[in-house]
PDB file of C-alpha atoms in Angstrom:
ATOM      1  CA  MET A   1      90.295 170.267  83.945  1.00  0.00           C
ATOM      2  CA  THR A   2      93.588 169.495  82.292  1.00  0.00           C
ATOM      3  CA  LEU A   3      95.241 165.929  83.334  1.00  0.00           C
ATOM      4  CA  ALA A   4      98.754 165.450  83.420  1.00  0.00           C
ATOM      5  CA  CYS A   5      99.363 162.157  82.229  1.00  0.00           C
ATOM      6  CA  GLY A   6     102.442 159.654  83.209  1.00  0.00           C
ATOM      7  CA  TYR A   7     103.016 157.006  80.795  1.00  0.00           C
ATOM      8  CA  ILE A   8     105.097 154.214  81.036  1.00  0.00           C
ATOM      9  CA  GLY A   9     105.897 151.402  78.523  1.00  0.00           C
ATOM     10  CA  ALA A  10     106.747 153.406  75.146  1.00  0.00           C
ATOM     11  CA  GLY A  11     107.542 150.323  72.960  1.00  0.00           C
ATOM     12  CA  LEU A  12     106.437 149.470  69.631  1.00  0.00           C
ATOM     13  CA  MET A  13     102.475 150.597  70.801  1.00  0.00           C
ATOM     14  CA  GLY A  14     103.003 152.578  73.303  1.00  0.00           C
ATOM     15  CA  ALA A  15     105.664 155.323  71.276  1.00  0.00           C
ATOM     16  CA  PRO A  16     103.250 156.313  69.132  1.00  0.00           C
ATOM     17  CA  MET A  17     100.166 156.513  71.950  1.00  0.00           C
ATOM     18  CA  VAL A  18     102.785 158.951  73.334  1.00  0.00           C
ATOM     19  CA  ARG A  19     103.653 160.973  70.297  1.00  0.00           C
ATOM     20  CA  ARG A  20      99.543 161.302  69.891  1.00  0.00           C
ATOM     21  CA  LEU A  21      99.649 162.321  73.408  1.00  0.00           C
ATOM     22  CA  LEU A  22     102.058 165.310  72.869  1.00  0.00           C
ATOM     23  CA  ALA A  23     100.642 166.315  69.708  1.00  0.00           C
ATOM     24  CA  ALA A  24      96.921 167.086  71.589  1.00  0.00           C
ATOM     25  CA  GLY A  25      98.940 169.628  73.627  1.00  0.00           C
ATOM     26  CA  THR A  26      98.859 166.467  76.631  1.00  0.00           C
ATOM     27  CA  ASP A  27     101.480 167.087  79.859  1.00  0.00           C
ATOM     28  CA  VAL A  28     103.500 163.527  79.644  1.00  0.00           C
ATOM     29  CA  ARG A  29     105.629 162.112  81.786  1.00  0.00           C
ATOM     30  CA  LEU A  30     107.802 159.378  81.144  1.00  0.00           C
ATOM     31  CA  TRP A  31     109.506 156.644  82.871  1.00  0.00           C
ATOM     32  CA  ALA A  32     111.735 153.596  81.479  1.00  0.00           C
ATOM     33  CA  ARG A  33     114.330 151.197  82.492  1.00  0.00           C
ATOM     34  CA  THR A  34     116.589 152.238  79.801  1.00  0.00           C
ATOM     35  CA  PRO A  35     115.821 156.516  79.184  1.00  0.00           C
ATOM     36  CA  GLU A  36     117.959 155.971  76.094  1.00  0.00           C
ATOM     37  CA  LYS A  37     114.766 154.237  74.349  1.00  0.00           C
ATOM     38  CA  ILE A  38     112.641 156.971  74.941  1.00  0.00           C
ATOM     39  CA  ARG A  39     115.025 159.873  74.517  1.00  0.00           C
ATOM     40  CA  ASP A  40     113.051 160.766  71.287  1.00  0.00           C
ATOM     41  CA  LEU A  41     110.673 161.292  72.887  1.00  0.00           C
ATOM     42  CA  VAL A  42     111.880 163.106  75.471  1.00  0.00           C
ATOM     43  CA  GLU A  43     113.158 165.733  72.454  1.00  0.00           C
ATOM     44  CA  ALA A  44     109.194 165.838  71.684  1.00  0.00           C
ATOM     45  CA  GLY A  45     108.344 167.324  74.944  1.00  0.00           C
ATOM     46  CA  ALA A  46     107.905 164.686  77.179  1.00  0.00           C
ATOM     47  CA  LYS A  47     109.508 165.355  80.584  1.00  0.00           C
ATOM     48  CA  LEU A  48     111.202 162.693  82.418  1.00  0.00           C
ATOM     49  CA  ALA A  49     110.596 161.019  85.725  1.00  0.00           C
ATOM     50  CA  ALA A  50     113.348 159.153  87.617  1.00  0.00           C
ATOM     51  CA  SER A  51     110.988 156.516  88.591  1.00  0.00           C
ATOM     52  CA  PRO A  52     107.679 154.864  88.535  1.00  0.00           C
ATOM     53  CA  ALA A  53     106.878 156.505  92.206  1.00  0.00           C
ATOM     54  CA  GLU A  54     107.679 159.885  90.864  1.00  0.00           C
ATOM     55  CA  LEU A  55     106.049 160.040  87.575  1.00  0.00           C
ATOM     56  CA  CYS A  56     103.003 158.920  89.314  1.00  0.00           C
ATOM     57  CA  ARG A  57     103.293 161.624  91.997  1.00  0.00           C
ATOM     58  CA  GLN A  58     103.611 163.855  89.078  1.00  0.00           C
ATOM     59  CA  ALA A  59     100.371 162.427  87.271  1.00  0.00           C
ATOM     60  CA  ASP A  60      96.989 162.846  87.299  1.00  0.00           C
ATOM     61  CA  VAL A  61      96.444 159.858  85.206  1.00  0.00           C
ATOM     62  CA  VAL A  62      99.199 157.003  84.432  1.00  0.00           C
ATOM     63  CA  ILE A  63      99.078 154.634  81.453  1.00  0.00           C
ATOM     64  CA  THR A  64     101.237 151.816  81.349  1.00  0.00           C
ATOM     65  CA  CYS A  65     101.790 148.647  78.254  1.00  0.00           C
ATOM     66  CA  VAL A  66     104.233 146.864  79.392  1.00  0.00           C
ATOM     67  CA  SER A  67     105.138 143.209  78.263  1.00  0.00           C
ATOM     68  CA  ASP A  68     103.458 140.851  80.419  1.00  0.00           C
ATOM     69  CA  THR A  69     101.529 140.164  84.622  1.00  0.00           C
ATOM     70  CA  GLN A  70     104.925 140.249  85.989  1.00  0.00           C
ATOM     71  CA  ALA A  71     106.098 143.486  84.570  1.00  0.00           C
ATOM     72  CA  MET A  72     103.125 144.956  85.626  1.00  0.00           C
ATOM     73  CA  ARG A  73     103.421 144.095  89.027  1.00  0.00           C
ATOM     74  CA  SER A  74     107.400 145.270  89.658  1.00  0.00           C
ATOM     75  CA  VAL A  75     106.441 148.684  87.701  1.00  0.00           C
ATOM     76  CA  VAL A  76     103.498 149.168  90.770  1.00  0.00           C
ATOM     77  CA  PHE A  77     104.684 147.555  93.773  1.00  0.00           C
ATOM     78  CA  ASP A  78     107.880 147.451  93.561  1.00  0.00           C
ATOM     79  CA  ARG A  79     110.396 149.205  95.192  1.00  0.00           C
ATOM     80  CA  ASP A  80     109.964 153.059  93.873  1.00  0.00           C
ATOM     81  CA  GLY A  81     107.147 151.332  91.920  1.00  0.00           C
ATOM     82  CA  LEU A  82     103.965 153.267  91.205  1.00  0.00           C
ATOM     83  CA  ALA A  83     102.140 152.325  94.394  1.00  0.00           C
ATOM     84  CA  GLU A  84     104.563 154.969  96.265  1.00  0.00           C
ATOM     85  CA  GLY A  85     103.651 157.818  94.876  1.00  0.00           C
ATOM     86  CA  ALA A  86     100.129 156.825  94.552  1.00  0.00           C
ATOM     87  CA  ALA A  87      97.273 158.588  95.993  1.00  0.00           C
ATOM     88  CA  SER A  88      93.354 159.583  95.360  1.00  0.00           C
ATOM     89  CA  PRO A  89      92.012 160.187  93.081  1.00  0.00           C
ATOM     90  CA  LYS A  90      94.812 159.438  90.716  1.00  0.00           C
ATOM     91  CA  ILE A  91      93.701 156.722  88.314  1.00  0.00           C
ATOM     92  CA  LEU A  92      95.834 154.105  86.852  1.00  0.00           C
ATOM     93  CA  VAL A  93      94.973 153.283  83.044  1.00  0.00           C
ATOM     94  CA  ASP A  94      96.201 149.749  82.381  1.00  0.00           C
ATOM     95  CA  MET A  95      96.744 149.265  78.285  1.00  0.00           C
ATOM     96  CA  SER A  96      98.855 146.089  78.555  1.00  0.00           C
ATOM     97  CA  THR A  97      97.137 142.855  77.897  1.00  0.00           C
ATOM     98  CA  ILE A  98      97.620 140.685  80.903  1.00  0.00           C
ATOM     99  CA  SER A  99      96.302 138.165  83.459  1.00  0.00           C
ATOM    100  CA  PRO A 100      92.730 139.193  84.154  1.00  0.00           C
ATOM    101  CA  GLN A 101      92.520 137.497  87.394  1.00  0.00           C
ATOM    102  CA  ARG A 102      96.030 138.966  88.723  1.00  0.00           C
ATOM    103  CA  THR A 103      94.728 142.314  87.512  1.00  0.00           C
ATOM    104  CA  ILE A 104      91.550 142.070  89.773  1.00  0.00           C
ATOM    105  CA  GLU A 105      93.861 140.831  92.732  1.00  0.00           C
ATOM    106  CA  MET A 106      96.457 143.814  92.033  1.00  0.00           C
ATOM    107  CA  ALA A 107      93.463 145.968  91.265  1.00  0.00           C
ATOM    108  CA  SER A 108      91.884 145.491  94.326  1.00  0.00           C
ATOM    109  CA  ARG A 109      95.296 145.813  96.903  1.00  0.00           C
ATOM    110  CA  LEU A 110      96.284 149.384  95.140  1.00  0.00           C
ATOM    111  CA  HIS A 111      93.017 150.838  95.909  1.00  0.00           C
ATOM    112  CA  ALA A 112      93.140 149.215  99.691  1.00  0.00           C
ATOM    113  CA  GLU A 113      96.471 150.845  99.841  1.00  0.00           C
ATOM    114  CA  THR A 114      96.702 154.284  97.984  1.00  0.00           C
ATOM    115  CA  GLY A 115      93.268 154.895  97.212  1.00  0.00           C
ATOM    116  CA  MET A 116      93.926 155.121  93.236  1.00  0.00           C
ATOM    117  CA  ILE A 117      91.890 153.328  91.015  1.00  0.00           C
ATOM    118  CA  TRP A 118      92.890 150.864  88.384  1.00  0.00           C
ATOM    119  CA  ILE A 119      91.040 150.486  85.182  1.00  0.00           C
ATOM    120  CA  ASP A 120      92.398 147.398  83.302  1.00  0.00           C
ATOM    121  CA  ALA A 121      91.900 149.238  79.447  1.00  0.00           C
ATOM    122  CA  PRO A 122      93.538 146.603  76.851  1.00  0.00           C
ATOM    123  CA  VAL A 123      93.618 147.601  73.298  1.00  0.00           C
ATOM    124  CA  SER A 124      93.207 146.494  69.645  1.00  0.00           C
ATOM    125  CA  GLY A 125      94.229 147.507  66.616  1.00  0.00           C
ATOM    126  CA  GLY A 126      97.720 146.955  66.279  1.00  0.00           C
ATOM    127  CA  GLN A 127     100.543 149.887  65.682  1.00  0.00           C
ATOM    128  CA  VAL A 128      98.493 150.810  62.751  1.00  0.00           C
ATOM    129  CA  GLY A 129      95.823 151.951  65.429  1.00  0.00           C
ATOM    130  CA  ALA A 130      98.330 152.890  67.721  1.00  0.00           C
ATOM    131  CA  VAL A 131      99.899 155.385  65.444  1.00  0.00           C
ATOM    132  CA  ASN A 132      96.389 156.722  63.449  1.00  0.00           C
ATOM    133  CA  GLY A 133      94.674 157.442  67.227  1.00  0.00           C
ATOM    134  CA  THR A 134      91.968 154.335  65.891  1.00  0.00           C
ATOM    135  CA  LEU A 135      92.555 151.598  68.549  1.00  0.00           C
ATOM    136  CA  ALA A 136      89.383 149.845  70.197  1.00  0.00           C
ATOM    137  CA  VAL A 137      89.784 149.842  74.172  1.00  0.00           C
ATOM    138  CA  MET A 138      87.898 147.627  75.637  1.00  0.00           C
ATOM    139  CA  ALA A 139      87.751 148.780  79.968  1.00  0.00           C
ATOM    140  CA  GLY A 140      86.570 147.608  83.453  1.00  0.00           C
ATOM    141  CA  GLY A 141      86.242 149.620  86.357  1.00  0.00           C
ATOM    142  CA  PRO A 142      84.106 152.310  87.820  1.00  0.00           C
ATOM    143  CA  ALA A 143      82.009 153.846  85.397  1.00  0.00           C
ATOM    144  CA  GLU A 144      83.151 157.320  86.783  1.00  0.00           C
ATOM    145  CA  ALA A 145      86.789 156.924  86.615  1.00  0.00           C
ATOM    146  CA  ILE A 146      86.571 155.604  82.920  1.00  0.00           C
ATOM    147  CA  ASP A 147      84.110 158.629  82.151  1.00  0.00           C
ATOM    148  CA  LYS A 148      87.271 160.766  83.228  1.00  0.00           C
ATOM    149  CA  VAL A 149      89.641 159.663  81.294  1.00  0.00           C
ATOM    150  CA  ARG A 150      87.811 159.059  78.438  1.00  0.00           C
ATOM    151  CA  PRO A 151      89.225 162.878  77.065  1.00  0.00           C
ATOM    152  CA  MET A 152      92.437 161.873  77.104  1.00  0.00           C
ATOM    153  CA  LEU A 153      92.030 158.605  75.485  1.00  0.00           C
ATOM    154  CA  ALA A 154      90.282 159.653  72.735  1.00  0.00           C
ATOM    155  CA  HIS A 155      93.487 161.273  71.648  1.00  0.00           C
ATOM    156  CA  LEU A 156      94.205 157.576  71.187  1.00  0.00           C
ATOM    157  CA  ALA A 157      91.230 155.465  70.474  1.00  0.00           C
ATOM    158  CA  ARG A 158      88.356 155.421  68.012  1.00  0.00           C
ATOM    159  CA  ALA A 159      86.244 154.069  70.932  1.00  0.00           C
ATOM    160  CA  VAL A 160      86.490 153.538  75.095  1.00  0.00           C
ATOM    161  CA  THR A 161      83.643 150.962  76.086  1.00  0.00           C
ATOM    162  CA  ARG A 162      83.356 149.934  79.493  1.00  0.00           C
ATOM    163  CA  VAL A 163      82.957 146.163  79.192  1.00  0.00           C
ATOM    164  CA  GLY A 164      82.408 145.860  83.468  1.00  0.00           C
ATOM    165  CA  ASP A 165      84.329 145.763  86.602  1.00  0.00           C
ATOM    166  CA  SER A 166      87.604 145.035  87.374  1.00  0.00           C
ATOM    167  CA  GLY A 167      89.524 142.628  85.149  1.00  0.00           C
ATOM    168  CA  ALA A 168      86.673 142.718  82.141  1.00  0.00           C
ATOM    169  CA  GLY A 169      88.651 144.495  80.106  1.00  0.00           C
ATOM    170  CA  GLN A 170      91.026 141.952  79.879  1.00  0.00           C
ATOM    171  CA  TYR A 171      88.689 138.864  79.775  1.00  0.00           C
ATOM    172  CA  VAL A 172      87.452 140.540  76.544  1.00  0.00           C
ATOM    173  CA  LYS A 173      91.384 140.968  75.300  1.00  0.00           C
ATOM    174  CA  MET A 174      91.062 137.492  75.961  1.00  0.00           C
ATOM    175  CA  LEU A 175      87.976 137.228  73.897  1.00  0.00           C
ATOM    176  CA  ASN A 176      89.929 139.771  70.942  1.00  0.00           C
ATOM    177  CA  GLN A 177      92.989 137.433  70.737  1.00  0.00           C
ATOM    178  CA  THR A 178      91.594 134.345  70.488  1.00  0.00           C
ATOM    179  CA  LEU A 179      89.649 135.828  67.709  1.00  0.00           C
ATOM    180  CA  VAL A 180      92.422 137.749  65.864  1.00  0.00           C
ATOM    181  CA  SER A 181      94.872 134.585  66.125  1.00  0.00           C
ATOM    182  CA  THR A 182      92.479 132.342  64.136  1.00  0.00           C
ATOM    183  CA  THR A 183      91.866 135.005  61.382  1.00  0.00           C
ATOM    184  CA  TYR A 184      95.450 135.279  60.813  1.00  0.00           C
ATOM    185  CA  LEU A 185      95.793 131.562  60.164  1.00  0.00           C
ATOM    186  CA  MET A 186      92.717 131.728  58.193  1.00  0.00           C
ATOM    187  CA  VAL A 187      93.422 134.456  56.096  1.00  0.00           C
ATOM    188  CA  ALA A 188      97.659 132.805  55.598  1.00  0.00           C
ATOM    189  CA  GLU A 189      95.446 129.851  54.117  1.00  0.00           C
ATOM    190  CA  VAL A 190      93.083 130.944  51.854  1.00  0.00           C
ATOM    191  CA  LEU A 191      95.569 133.552  50.594  1.00  0.00           C
ATOM    192  CA  ASN A 192      97.941 130.436  49.974  1.00  0.00           C
ATOM    193  CA  PHE A 193      94.578 128.765  48.065  1.00  0.00           C
ATOM    194  CA  ALA A 194      93.816 132.151  46.096  1.00  0.00           C
ATOM    195  CA  GLU A 195      97.495 131.744  44.564  1.00  0.00           C
ATOM    196  CA  ARG A 196      97.433 127.421  44.165  1.00  0.00           C
ATOM    197  CA  MET A 197      94.241 128.385  42.363  1.00  0.00           C
ATOM    198  CA  GLY A 198      95.876 131.068  40.213  1.00  0.00           C
ATOM    199  CA  VAL A 199      93.462 134.191  40.975  1.00  0.00           C
ATOM    200  CA  ASP A 200      94.351 137.508  40.723  1.00  0.00           C
ATOM    201  CA  ALA A 201      94.924 137.410  44.965  1.00  0.00           C
ATOM    202  CA  ALA A 202      96.103 141.189  44.816  1.00  0.00           C
ATOM    203  CA  ALA A 203      91.725 141.835  43.819  1.00  0.00           C
ATOM    204  CA  VAL A 204      90.616 139.497  46.929  1.00  0.00           C
ATOM    205  CA  PRO A 205      90.152 142.343  49.544  1.00  0.00           C
ATOM    206  CA  GLU A 206      88.587 144.728  47.462  1.00  0.00           C
ATOM    207  CA  ALA A 207      86.173 142.151  45.766  1.00  0.00           C
ATOM    208  CA  LEU A 208      85.397 140.636  49.780  1.00  0.00           C
ATOM    209  CA  ARG A 209      84.853 144.300  50.904  1.00  0.00           C
ATOM    210  CA  GLY A 210      81.797 144.332  52.991  1.00  0.00           C
ATOM    211  CA  GLY A 211      81.014 141.060  52.312  1.00  0.00           C
ATOM    212  CA  HIS A 212      80.472 138.272  54.984  1.00  0.00           C
ATOM    213  CA  GLY A 213      84.001 137.174  54.445  1.00  0.00           C
ATOM    214  CA  ASP A 214      85.116 140.466  54.590  1.00  0.00           C
ATOM    215  CA  SER A 215      87.069 142.138  57.964  1.00  0.00           C
ATOM    216  CA  ASN A 216      89.621 144.818  59.176  1.00  0.00           C
ATOM    217  CA  LEU A 217      92.497 142.088  59.801  1.00  0.00           C
ATOM    218  CA  LEU A 218      91.636 140.606  55.755  1.00  0.00           C
ATOM    219  CA  GLN A 219      91.580 144.259  54.743  1.00  0.00           C
ATOM    220  CA  GLN A 220      95.278 145.064  56.505  1.00  0.00           C
ATOM    221  CA  ILE A 221      96.720 141.342  56.504  1.00  0.00           C
ATOM    222  CA  TRP A 222      96.595 139.928  53.063  1.00  0.00           C
ATOM    223  CA  PRO A 223      98.257 142.740  51.022  1.00  0.00           C
ATOM    224  CA  LYS A 224     101.395 142.368  54.240  1.00  0.00           C
ATOM    225  CA  MET A 225     101.275 138.661  53.576  1.00  0.00           C
ATOM    226  CA  LEU A 226     100.690 139.136  49.734  1.00  0.00           C
ATOM    227  CA  ALA A 227     103.680 141.264  49.372  1.00  0.00           C
ATOM    228  CA  ARG A 228     105.843 138.943  51.989  1.00  0.00           C
ATOM    229  CA  ASP A 229     106.594 142.460  54.327  1.00  0.00           C
ATOM    230  CA  PHE A 230     107.008 140.366  57.437  1.00  0.00           C
ATOM    231  CA  THR A 231     107.955 143.533  58.752  1.00  0.00           C
ATOM    232  CA  VAL A 232     107.858 143.210  62.873  1.00  0.00           C
ATOM    233  CA  THR A 233     104.668 144.966  64.576  1.00  0.00           C
ATOM    234  CA  GLY A 234     103.665 142.276  66.984  1.00  0.00           C
ATOM    235  CA  THR A 235     105.535 139.009  67.838  1.00  0.00           C
ATOM    236  CA  LEU A 236     104.345 135.353  67.847  1.00  0.00           C
ATOM    237  CA  ASP A 237     105.690 134.864  70.964  1.00  0.00           C
ATOM    238  CA  THR A 238     103.643 137.890  72.780  1.00  0.00           C
ATOM    239  CA  LEU A 239     100.362 136.357  71.065  1.00  0.00           C
ATOM    240  CA  MET A 240     101.184 132.689  72.650  1.00  0.00           C
ATOM    241  CA  LYS A 241     101.585 134.388  75.557  1.00  0.00           C
ATOM    242  CA  ASP A 242      98.283 135.330  75.044  1.00  0.00           C
ATOM    243  CA  LEU A 243      96.564 132.323  74.128  1.00  0.00           C
ATOM    244  CA  GLY A 244      98.329 130.580  77.000  1.00  0.00           C
ATOM    245  CA  MET A 245      96.325 133.310  79.121  1.00  0.00           C
ATOM    246  CA  VAL A 246      92.969 132.146  77.135  1.00  0.00           C
ATOM    247  CA  ARG A 247      93.611 128.370  77.772  1.00  0.00           C
ATOM    248  CA  GLY A 248      94.397 128.843  80.969  1.00  0.00           C
ATOM    249  CA  ILE A 249      90.937 130.359  81.294  1.00  0.00           C
ATOM    250  CA  ALA A 250      89.032 128.444  78.932  1.00  0.00           C
ATOM    251  CA  GLN A 251      90.142 125.123  81.190  1.00  0.00           C
ATOM    252  CA  GLU A 252      89.233 126.769  84.599  1.00  0.00           C
ATOM    253  CA  ARG A 253      85.483 127.690  83.218  1.00  0.00           C
ATOM    254  CA  ALA A 254      85.571 124.518  81.718  1.00  0.00           C
ATOM    255  CA  ALA A 255      84.819 126.215  78.046  1.00  0.00           C
ATOM    256  CA  PRO A 256      85.492 124.124  74.954  1.00  0.00           C
ATOM    257  CA  MET A 257      87.897 125.653  72.642  1.00  0.00           C
ATOM    258  CA  PRO A 258      89.031 122.948  70.343  1.00  0.00           C
ATOM    259  CA  LEU A 259      89.780 125.167  67.164  1.00  0.00           C
ATOM    260  CA  ASN A 260      91.969 127.976  69.888  1.00  0.00           C
ATOM    261  CA  ALA A 261      93.915 124.560  70.798  1.00  0.00           C
ATOM    262  CA  LEU A 262      95.087 123.838  67.482  1.00  0.00           C
ATOM    263  CA  VAL A 263      95.599 127.769  66.064  1.00  0.00           C
ATOM    264  CA  ALA A 264      98.115 127.858  69.379  1.00  0.00           C
ATOM    265  CA  GLU A 265      99.658 124.301  68.207  1.00  0.00           C
ATOM    266  CA  MET A 266     100.642 126.101  65.014  1.00  0.00           C
ATOM    267  CA  ILE A 267     101.728 129.318  66.226  1.00  0.00           C
ATOM    268  CA  ARG A 268     103.421 127.176  68.782  1.00  0.00           C
ATOM    269  CA  LYS A 269     105.284 125.029  65.619  1.00  0.00           C
ATOM    270  CA  ARG A 270     106.772 128.530  64.434  1.00  0.00           C
ATOM    271  CA  ILE A 271     108.125 129.264  67.515  1.00  0.00           C
ATOM    272  CA  GLN A 272     109.662 126.201  68.519  1.00  0.00           C
ATOM    273  CA  ASP A 273     111.218 126.160  64.807  1.00  0.00           C
ATOM    274  CA  GLY A 274     113.148 130.000  66.199  1.00  0.00           C
ATOM    275  CA  HIS A 275     110.297 132.498  64.784  1.00  0.00           C
ATOM    276  CA  GLY A 276     109.316 133.486  68.265  1.00  0.00           C
ATOM    277  CA  GLN A 277     110.289 137.198  67.546  1.00  0.00           C
ATOM    278  CA  ASP A 278     108.911 137.257  63.507  1.00  0.00           C
ATOM    279  CA  ASP A 279     105.419 139.075  63.103  1.00  0.00           C
ATOM    280  CA  VAL A 280     102.722 137.391  63.611  1.00  0.00           C
ATOM    281  CA  SER A 281     102.202 137.618  59.396  1.00  0.00           C
ATOM    282  CA  SER A 282     105.188 135.258  59.009  1.00  0.00           C
ATOM    283  CA  LEU A 283     102.515 132.599  60.072  1.00  0.00           C
ATOM    284  CA  PHE A 284     101.793 132.739  55.617  1.00  0.00           C
ATOM    285  CA  LYS A 285     105.589 130.971  56.125  1.00  0.00           C
ATOM    286  CA  LEU A 286     103.548 127.557  57.547  1.00  0.00           C
ATOM    287  CA  TYR A 287     101.409 126.735  54.336  1.00  0.00           C
ATOM    288  CA  ALA A 288     103.521 128.406  51.190  1.00  0.00           C
ATOM    289  CA  SER A 289     106.265 126.602  50.339  1.00  0.00           C
TER     290      SER A 289
END
């Protein structure tokens, strides 16, 4: 059976995902607080819903990709929110990066009040992954529900991995963000070191390819930093928001994370200097004179 999809949050990450769903022939409904921002997607074939509630009534699966925990709570539980159009066996797939603890609470409330199942399914892979359909999805929720939405998510991701029950996807995303933020700073530091040594910095990613120092981020971010291309694909403010959640969880679980704390302080320095809306690759400017 072909499932109808509702989508909320068609921004830097969401818009290319919607385009991929449309290209695959998926019946997509959209809602946005500012409809003008998604006009091009409607022109591409998506249908516009008047409210999240209406969108949910018309969809079998609703995918969300919003900015933070409060935005997600508002979309679901405010007046005319998703909960007003929710029912069993509808499924909510939240691809946002939000609080794991609040996710567990909201998922339980939504299911108790409406029967709709909430899968937390944050992604990794950035805007490039969203465009190419190569995102990695870490999913928390009932296995049967995750299996039901796999065919739809296959248009967006190279892998959908169930990592546990409700909230587990968001917890694993915190691990991802810890690794990503540290890698961004390390790539910036090492690139600056390479340039100061006078080696052919452009050749470094190929020279390290397949070795222990290689990574997906190295291959993508090194050339971007080398070219001083700081086009925004993800902001420092967003990364700092995620690291704030990491810090809170680490304190709650008494997990020592001194390296993560140092990374967060370095990113905070850029934000305090007025660069919160700059791309994460601009962390290179902490090193380059």
